[in-house]
Amino acid sequence: MLEALGLKEHIVAELAEARGRTLRLLEPLSDEQLVCQHSPLQSPLVWDLAHIGHFEELWLLRRLGGAEPIFPESDDVYDAFEHSREERPALELLDPATARAYLADVRERVVGALERTELDPDDRLLGDGFVFGLVVQHEQQHIETMLQTLQLSGLPHDAGGPSPVTPGEEVLVEAGTFTMGTDTGWAYDNERPEHDVEVPAFLIDSAPVTNTRYAEFIEAGGWSEPPFGWERDGDGWTCCRHGSTAPLAPDEPVQHVSWHEADAFALWAGKRLPSEAEWEKAASLGVLDGTGQVWEWTGSDFAGYPGFEPFPYREYSEVFFGSDYKVLRGGSWATHATVARTTFRNWDFPVRRQIFAGLRCARDA
Ligand SMILES: [Fe+2]
């Protein structure tokens, strides 16, 4: 663990890194682009912006420091559980300039509060700066959500995209027990507690499925619809990205496929999706190439690990447990390193494809 002083410096740097990324992403957009709703699946960008500040204020100024709310009438507006994304454009949202000023105000107070706070290792919220980590990761995760919005709307951004991968071979992972999850650092409740899992032998592809391979699946009639963003161009395909259309990059991992599509691809290839445990075991052995380019759908439903305890609030993970959601692993090109750890668990409905999600295949040994 970092020493207390080093830890505070680390937190300040992580907060600043996230904020720089948020502001750079939204800087080129007009107020109109920030305020309008680009897709019913996504919030107006200005909602995400103010919600980032609201979450930070709620946890670091109000819960931790007992401060009064800055905009008491907005509490309900920025509570993600009060209104669906579809409803959010009709709410009384802070305008972009007010939202930016609000974020700056909250941040200034937070940095002051951090200086005065003792990061007591015996306090669950403060130990390892956990609650500050919660806020940093929340902002980084919303940046990825906002990038999804930009992708859906065709608005430009310069945040990059997936890098090409080398189509690999299958790797055998021998049967045996491994330690799944973690009890350390800023890991979320759903990654805890670490526990031993017995995994039978399996084979897993060393690389995620590429666009070329996925196009073969479409051409073969394996699925009627191409991934989100693909357009027919003669015998080939183009792909819309960063607001412009370009030929599909053959060696990039396929993205914007739903769980159903990923599952159908794996079956077509004579394989299956890996379970979460298989994915994490293979990742912890270092046999997976190309992780962190696209989220990888797994065959697993989202569930709590044995001994799961909701912390610090049920609505982060527990309310989503069950067979409605499938787990994704690995992080995408839009996922910040602070979030993209081997134990991190993402989840979504199996029909969704606005996320930067692809797959890699596995099979029984
Ligand atoms: Fe949020």
Short mmCIF file of C-alpha atoms and ligand atoms in Angstrom, two decimals:
data_model
loop_
_atom_site.label_atom_id
_atom_site.label_comp_id
_atom_site.label_asym_id
_atom_site.label_seq_id
_atom_site.Cartn_x
_atom_site.Cartn_y
_atom_site.Cartn_z
CA MET A 1 0.00 0.00 0.00
CA LEU A 2 1.11 3.53 -0.69
CA GLU A 3 2.23 5.64 2.25
CA ALA A 4 -0.39 8.15 3.39
CA LEU A 5 1.26 11.20 1.79
CA GLY A 6 2.04 9.35 -1.45
CA LEU A 7 -1.50 8.05 -1.45
CA LYS A 8 -2.98 11.54 -1.31
CA GLU A 9 -0.74 12.69 -4.15
CA HIS A 10 -1.79 9.64 -6.11
CA ILE A 11 -5.47 10.43 -5.53
CA VAL A 12 -5.07 14.06 -6.60
CA ALA A 13 -3.25 12.94 -9.77
CA GLU A 14 -5.94 10.37 -10.59
CA LEU A 15 -8.72 12.91 -10.03
CA ALA A 16 -6.94 15.39 -12.29
CA GLU A 17 -6.31 12.77 -14.97
CA ALA A 18 -10.00 11.85 -15.09
CA ARG A 19 -11.11 15.49 -15.18
CA GLY A 20 -8.66 16.37 -17.96
CA ARG A 21 -10.05 13.48 -20.00
CA THR A 22 -13.68 14.56 -19.41
CA LEU A 23 -13.08 18.16 -20.39
CA ARG A 24 -11.00 17.26 -23.47
CA LEU A 25 -13.70 14.92 -24.70
CA LEU A 26 -16.52 17.47 -24.43
CA GLU A 27 -14.52 20.59 -25.34
CA PRO A 28 -15.14 20.42 -29.14
CA LEU A 29 -18.92 20.04 -28.73
CA SER A 30 -21.48 22.83 -28.96
CA ASP A 31 -23.97 23.49 -26.18
CA GLU A 32 -26.67 22.09 -28.43
CA GLN A 33 -24.74 18.84 -28.92
CA LEU A 34 -24.26 18.59 -25.17
CA VAL A 35 -27.91 19.19 -24.35
CA CYS A 36 -29.70 17.07 -26.96
CA GLN A 37 -30.28 13.35 -26.58
CA HIS A 38 -28.52 11.42 -29.31
CA SER A 39 -30.00 8.02 -28.50
CA PRO A 40 -32.71 6.84 -26.07
CA LEU A 41 -30.09 4.38 -24.76
CA GLN A 42 -27.88 7.23 -23.58
CA SER A 43 -28.23 10.34 -21.44
CA PRO A 44 -27.72 13.82 -22.89
CA LEU A 45 -23.97 14.45 -22.47
CA VAL A 46 -24.62 17.41 -20.18
CA TRP A 47 -26.43 15.02 -17.80
CA ASP A 48 -23.32 12.79 -17.59
CA LEU A 49 -21.21 15.89 -17.01
CA ALA A 50 -23.21 17.25 -14.07
CA HIS A 51 -23.82 13.73 -12.72
CA ILE A 52 -20.03 13.25 -12.48
CA GLY A 53 -19.90 16.35 -10.25
CA HIS A 54 -22.96 15.30 -8.28
CA PHE A 55 -21.53 11.85 -7.49
CA GLU A 56 -18.26 13.46 -6.37
CA GLU A 57 -20.09 16.00 -4.21
CA LEU A 58 -22.34 13.33 -2.70
CA TRP A 59 -19.56 10.99 -1.62
CA LEU A 60 -16.63 13.28 -0.90
CA LEU A 61 -18.26 16.46 0.42
CA ARG A 62 -21.65 15.37 1.78
CA ARG A 63 -21.18 11.78 3.00
CA LEU A 64 -17.57 12.23 4.07
CA GLY A 65 -17.61 15.85 5.24
CA GLY A 66 -21.27 16.43 6.12
CA ALA A 67 -21.57 19.39 3.72
CA GLU A 68 -24.95 20.75 2.62
CA PRO A 69 -25.97 20.05 -1.03
CA ILE A 70 -24.90 22.72 -3.52
CA PHE A 71 -28.06 22.27 -5.66
CA PRO A 72 -30.59 20.59 -3.32
CA GLU A 73 -33.30 20.73 -5.98
CA SER A 74 -31.08 18.73 -8.41
CA ASP A 75 -30.53 15.73 -6.16
CA ASP A 76 -33.25 13.71 -7.79
CA VAL A 77 -32.26 14.80 -11.33
CA TYR A 78 -28.73 13.40 -11.04
CA ASP A 79 -29.61 10.23 -9.15
CA ALA A 80 -29.17 7.54 -11.81
CA PHE A 81 -31.82 5.38 -10.13
CA GLU A 82 -34.56 8.01 -10.11
CA HIS A 83 -34.93 8.53 -13.86
CA SER A 84 -34.17 6.28 -16.83
CA ARG A 85 -31.80 7.57 -19.50
CA GLU A 86 -34.78 8.02 -21.79
CA GLU A 87 -36.45 10.42 -19.33
CA ARG A 88 -33.41 12.57 -18.65
CA PRO A 89 -33.71 15.15 -21.48
CA ALA A 90 -37.06 16.28 -19.99
CA LEU A 91 -35.53 17.00 -16.57
CA GLU A 92 -34.41 20.42 -15.33
CA LEU A 93 -30.74 19.91 -16.21
CA LEU A 94 -27.98 22.36 -15.37
CA ASP A 95 -26.86 24.11 -18.56
CA PRO A 96 -23.35 23.29 -19.85
CA ALA A 97 -21.67 26.42 -18.42
CA THR A 98 -23.27 25.94 -15.00
CA ALA A 99 -22.39 22.25 -15.05
CA ARG A 100 -18.73 22.99 -15.83
CA ALA A 101 -18.56 25.62 -13.06
CA TYR A 102 -20.23 23.17 -10.66
CA LEU A 103 -17.64 20.47 -11.41
CA ALA A 104 -14.79 22.94 -10.87
CA ASP A 105 -16.30 24.16 -7.60
CA VAL A 106 -16.79 20.64 -6.25
CA ARG A 107 -13.28 19.62 -7.25
CA GLU A 108 -11.67 22.60 -5.54
CA ARG A 109 -13.49 21.77 -2.30
CA VAL A 110 -12.65 18.07 -2.62
CA VAL A 111 -8.92 18.70 -2.95
CA GLY A 112 -9.09 20.91 0.16
CA ALA A 113 -11.06 18.26 2.04
CA LEU A 114 -8.59 15.55 1.06
CA GLU A 115 -5.71 17.58 2.52
CA ARG A 116 -7.55 17.75 5.85
CA THR A 117 -8.71 14.11 5.89
CA GLU A 118 -6.79 11.35 7.60
CA LEU A 119 -6.98 8.26 5.38
CA ASP A 120 -7.53 5.90 8.29
CA PRO A 121 -6.65 2.37 7.12
CA ASP A 122 -9.21 0.90 9.54
CA ASP A 123 -12.08 2.86 7.99
CA ARG A 124 -13.58 1.01 5.02
CA LEU A 125 -14.35 4.17 3.07
CA LEU A 126 -11.05 5.89 3.79
CA GLY A 127 -8.56 2.99 3.87
CA ASP A 128 -6.47 2.98 0.66
CA GLY A 129 -8.47 6.13 -0.24
CA PHE A 130 -11.28 3.77 -1.30
CA VAL A 131 -14.05 6.36 -1.59
CA PHE A 132 -11.79 8.66 -3.62
CA GLY A 133 -11.06 5.69 -5.87
CA LEU A 134 -14.79 5.16 -6.22
CA VAL A 135 -15.16 8.72 -7.50
CA VAL A 136 -12.16 8.49 -9.85
CA GLN A 137 -13.41 5.26 -11.38
CA HIS A 138 -16.95 6.60 -11.65
CA GLU A 139 -15.73 9.53 -13.74
CA GLN A 140 -13.54 7.30 -15.92
CA GLN A 141 -16.46 4.93 -16.49
CA HIS A 142 -18.74 7.81 -17.49
CA ILE A 143 -16.11 8.94 -20.00
CA GLU A 144 -16.50 5.56 -21.68
CA THR A 145 -20.29 5.95 -21.56
CA MET A 146 -19.97 9.40 -23.17
CA LEU A 147 -17.74 7.91 -25.88
CA GLN A 148 -20.51 5.41 -26.60
CA THR A 149 -22.88 8.36 -27.00
CA LEU A 150 -20.47 10.05 -29.42
CA GLN A 151 -20.12 6.81 -31.37
CA LEU A 152 -23.91 6.33 -31.60
CA SER A 153 -24.45 9.93 -32.71
CA GLY A 154 -21.61 9.97 -35.25
CA LEU A 155 -20.04 12.98 -33.51
CA PRO A 156 -16.29 13.31 -33.89
CA HIS A 157 -13.78 12.58 -31.12
CA ASP A 158 -10.06 11.87 -31.08
CA ALA A 159 -10.06 9.29 -28.31
CA GLY A 160 -8.79 6.54 -30.61
CA GLY A 161 -10.14 3.07 -31.22
CA PRO A 162 -9.09 -0.57 -31.00
CA SER A 163 -5.59 -1.55 -32.14
CA PRO A 164 -5.03 -4.43 -34.58
CA VAL A 165 -4.44 -7.86 -33.06
CA THR A 166 -2.54 -10.83 -34.44
CA PRO A 167 -4.99 -13.64 -35.00
CA GLY A 168 -3.54 -16.28 -32.76
CA GLU A 169 -4.00 -19.85 -31.89
CA GLU A 170 -5.71 -21.69 -29.09
CA VAL A 171 -3.99 -21.97 -25.76
CA LEU A 172 -4.55 -24.89 -23.40
CA VAL A 173 -5.17 -23.93 -19.78
CA GLU A 174 -4.69 -26.96 -17.57
CA ALA A 175 -7.28 -27.95 -14.99
CA GLY A 176 -6.72 -26.51 -11.54
CA THR A 177 -7.64 -24.02 -8.89
CA PHE A 178 -6.94 -20.31 -9.15
CA THR A 179 -7.76 -17.29 -7.02
CA MET A 180 -10.61 -15.31 -8.54
CA GLY A 181 -11.36 -11.70 -7.56
CA THR A 182 -9.39 -9.48 -5.23
CA ASP A 183 -9.61 -7.90 -1.79
CA THR A 184 -7.26 -5.02 -2.47
CA GLY A 185 -7.18 -1.36 -3.40
CA TRP A 186 -10.01 0.29 -5.27
CA ALA A 187 -11.65 -2.95 -6.40
CA TYR A 188 -15.45 -2.78 -6.37
CA ASP A 189 -17.65 -4.88 -4.12
CA ASN A 190 -18.50 -7.21 -7.03
CA GLU A 191 -14.80 -8.18 -7.41
CA ARG A 192 -14.66 -9.22 -3.74
CA PRO A 193 -14.01 -11.39 -1.86
CA GLU A 194 -11.17 -13.23 -3.54
CA HIS A 195 -11.89 -16.93 -3.52
CA ASP A 196 -10.54 -20.16 -4.96
CA VAL A 197 -12.27 -21.59 -8.02
CA GLU A 198 -11.65 -25.02 -9.53
CA VAL A 199 -11.64 -24.75 -13.32
CA PRO A 200 -11.56 -27.84 -15.58
CA ALA A 201 -9.07 -27.77 -18.48
CA PHE A 202 -10.13 -25.60 -21.42
CA LEU A 203 -8.81 -24.08 -24.62
CA ILE A 204 -9.05 -20.34 -25.24
CA ASP A 205 -8.11 -18.23 -28.27
CA SER A 206 -5.04 -16.11 -27.66
CA ALA A 207 -6.69 -13.19 -29.53
CA PRO A 208 -10.15 -11.65 -29.76
CA VAL A 209 -12.20 -12.23 -32.94
CA THR A 210 -11.17 -9.84 -35.73
CA ASN A 211 -13.34 -7.92 -38.18
CA THR A 212 -12.18 -10.21 -41.00
CA ARG A 213 -13.27 -13.32 -39.15
CA TYR A 214 -16.56 -11.74 -38.11
CA ALA A 215 -17.25 -10.68 -41.73
CA GLU A 216 -16.84 -14.35 -42.76
CA PHE A 217 -19.53 -15.22 -40.23
CA ILE A 218 -21.89 -12.59 -41.67
CA GLU A 219 -21.16 -13.65 -45.28
CA ALA A 220 -21.88 -17.26 -44.31
CA GLY A 221 -25.31 -16.20 -43.06
CA GLY A 222 -24.45 -16.83 -39.43
CA TRP A 223 -26.27 -13.66 -38.41
CA SER A 224 -28.50 -11.43 -40.51
CA GLU A 225 -27.30 -8.08 -39.23
CA PRO A 226 -23.72 -6.77 -39.28
CA PRO A 227 -22.29 -5.12 -36.13
CA PHE A 228 -23.45 -1.59 -35.31
CA GLY A 229 -21.72 0.93 -37.60
CA TRP A 230 -20.95 -1.45 -40.49
CA GLU A 231 -22.22 -0.56 -43.97
CA ARG A 232 -22.08 -2.60 -47.17
CA ASP A 233 -19.56 -1.30 -49.70
CA GLY A 234 -19.43 -3.46 -52.83
CA ASP A 235 -18.09 -6.81 -51.71
CA GLY A 236 -16.68 -5.40 -48.50
CA TRP A 237 -17.68 -3.22 -45.57
CA THR A 238 -17.11 0.25 -44.29
CA CYS A 239 -17.30 1.24 -40.68
CA CYS A 240 -18.40 4.53 -39.15
CA ARG A 241 -16.09 5.76 -36.44
CA HIS A 242 -15.13 9.12 -34.93
CA GLY A 243 -17.89 10.62 -37.05
CA SER A 244 -16.45 9.50 -40.41
CA THR A 245 -16.67 6.42 -42.59
CA ALA A 246 -13.63 4.30 -43.44
CA PRO A 247 -13.01 0.82 -44.84
CA LEU A 248 -13.28 -1.80 -42.13
CA ALA A 249 -9.86 -2.46 -40.56
CA PRO A 250 -9.35 -6.21 -41.12
CA ASP A 251 -7.16 -7.00 -38.11
CA GLU A 252 -8.94 -4.95 -35.50
CA PRO A 253 -11.08 -6.83 -33.01
CA VAL A 254 -14.75 -6.68 -33.94
CA GLN A 255 -16.76 -4.37 -31.68
CA HIS A 256 -20.38 -3.29 -31.21
CA VAL A 257 -21.76 -6.81 -31.18
CA SER A 258 -24.40 -7.98 -28.73
CA TRP A 259 -24.06 -11.00 -26.46
CA HIS A 260 -26.49 -12.91 -28.71
CA GLU A 261 -24.30 -12.16 -31.73
CA ALA A 262 -21.12 -13.07 -29.85
CA ASP A 263 -22.69 -16.32 -28.68
CA ALA A 264 -23.89 -17.15 -32.23
CA PHE A 265 -20.41 -16.45 -33.64
CA ALA A 266 -18.78 -18.76 -31.11
CA LEU A 267 -21.22 -21.58 -31.94
CA TRP A 268 -20.69 -21.02 -35.68
CA ALA A 269 -16.93 -21.32 -35.08
CA GLY A 270 -17.49 -24.64 -33.28
CA LYS A 271 -16.66 -23.08 -29.94
CA ARG A 272 -18.34 -21.19 -27.11
CA LEU A 273 -17.84 -18.06 -25.02
CA PRO A 274 -15.50 -18.49 -22.05
CA SER A 275 -16.97 -18.37 -18.57
CA GLU A 276 -15.86 -15.48 -16.39
CA ALA A 277 -13.71 -17.83 -14.32
CA GLU A 278 -12.01 -19.20 -17.45
CA TRP A 279 -11.39 -15.69 -18.75
CA GLU A 280 -9.91 -14.44 -15.47
CA LYS A 281 -7.78 -17.53 -14.97
CA ALA A 282 -6.36 -17.26 -18.50
CA ALA A 283 -5.76 -13.50 -18.03
CA SER A 284 -4.01 -14.01 -14.71
CA LEU A 285 -1.73 -16.60 -16.39
CA GLY A 286 -0.85 -14.02 -19.05
CA VAL A 287 -1.97 -16.14 -22.01
CA LEU A 288 -4.46 -13.62 -23.47
CA ASP A 289 -3.22 -11.20 -26.14
CA GLY A 290 -5.17 -8.14 -27.19
CA THR A 291 -7.00 -7.55 -23.93
CA GLY A 292 -8.07 -3.96 -23.35
CA GLN A 293 -9.05 -3.40 -27.00
CA VAL A 294 -12.70 -4.41 -26.77
CA TRP A 295 -14.80 -5.68 -23.87
CA GLU A 296 -15.17 -9.42 -24.21
CA TRP A 297 -18.55 -11.02 -23.63
CA THR A 298 -18.45 -14.07 -21.39
CA GLY A 299 -21.00 -16.83 -21.06
CA SER A 300 -21.64 -15.93 -17.41
CA ASP A 301 -24.58 -14.19 -15.79
CA PHE A 302 -23.75 -11.35 -13.39
CA ALA A 303 -23.77 -12.70 -9.82
CA GLY A 304 -22.13 -12.02 -6.47
CA TYR A 305 -19.11 -14.09 -5.47
CA PRO A 306 -19.48 -16.39 -2.44
CA GLY A 307 -19.47 -14.11 0.60
CA PHE A 308 -20.41 -11.01 -1.43
CA GLU A 309 -21.22 -7.94 0.65
CA PRO A 310 -22.64 -4.78 -0.94
CA PHE A 311 -20.33 -1.82 -0.31
CA PRO A 312 -20.67 1.09 -0.16
CA TYR A 313 -24.14 1.00 -1.76
CA ARG A 314 -26.38 -1.72 -3.14
CA GLU A 315 -27.05 0.09 -6.38
CA TYR A 316 -23.52 -0.25 -7.68
CA SER A 317 -23.73 -4.02 -8.21
CA GLU A 318 -26.22 -5.99 -6.21
CA VAL A 319 -29.42 -4.72 -7.79
CA PHE A 320 -28.12 -5.99 -11.17
CA PHE A 321 -27.35 -9.54 -10.08
CA GLY A 322 -29.34 -12.21 -11.90
CA SER A 323 -29.84 -13.76 -15.30
CA ASP A 324 -30.86 -10.49 -17.03
CA TYR A 325 -27.25 -9.37 -17.42
CA LYS A 326 -24.17 -10.97 -18.96
CA VAL A 327 -20.64 -10.20 -17.79
CA LEU A 328 -17.97 -8.60 -19.97
CA ARG A 329 -14.27 -8.66 -19.16
CA GLY A 330 -11.01 -7.02 -20.11
CA GLY A 331 -11.85 -3.38 -20.83
CA SER A 332 -11.95 -1.62 -24.20
CA TRP A 333 -9.80 1.01 -25.92
CA ALA A 334 -12.05 3.56 -24.17
CA THR A 335 -11.48 2.10 -20.69
CA HIS A 336 -8.92 3.90 -18.55
CA ALA A 337 -6.09 1.86 -16.99
CA THR A 338 -7.41 2.73 -13.51
CA VAL A 339 -10.46 0.61 -14.31
CA ALA A 340 -9.15 -2.03 -16.73
CA ARG A 341 -7.79 -4.53 -14.20
CA THR A 342 -7.97 -8.29 -14.66
CA THR A 343 -10.59 -8.71 -11.92
CA PHE A 344 -12.89 -5.89 -13.13
CA ARG A 345 -16.41 -6.98 -14.07
CA ASN A 346 -18.65 -5.11 -16.48
CA TRP A 347 -22.20 -6.18 -17.32
CA ASP A 348 -24.99 -5.33 -19.71
CA PHE A 349 -28.17 -6.69 -21.25
CA PRO A 350 -27.42 -9.39 -23.85
CA VAL A 351 -29.16 -7.36 -26.59
CA ARG A 352 -26.99 -4.27 -26.17
CA ARG A 353 -24.37 -3.31 -28.71
CA GLN A 354 -23.64 0.35 -28.08
CA ILE A 355 -20.79 -0.77 -25.82
CA PHE A 356 -17.33 -1.39 -27.28
CA ALA A 357 -17.78 -5.14 -27.02
CA GLY A 358 -16.50 -8.08 -29.02
CA LEU A 359 -15.51 -11.57 -28.00
CA ARG A 360 -12.92 -14.29 -27.88
CA CYS A 361 -13.78 -17.96 -28.15
CA ALA A 362 -13.07 -20.92 -25.90
CA ARG A 363 -13.93 -24.61 -25.83
CA ASP A 364 -13.69 -27.62 -23.58
CA ALA A 365 -10.31 -29.34 -23.66
FE FE B 1 -22.95 7.23 -12.64
#
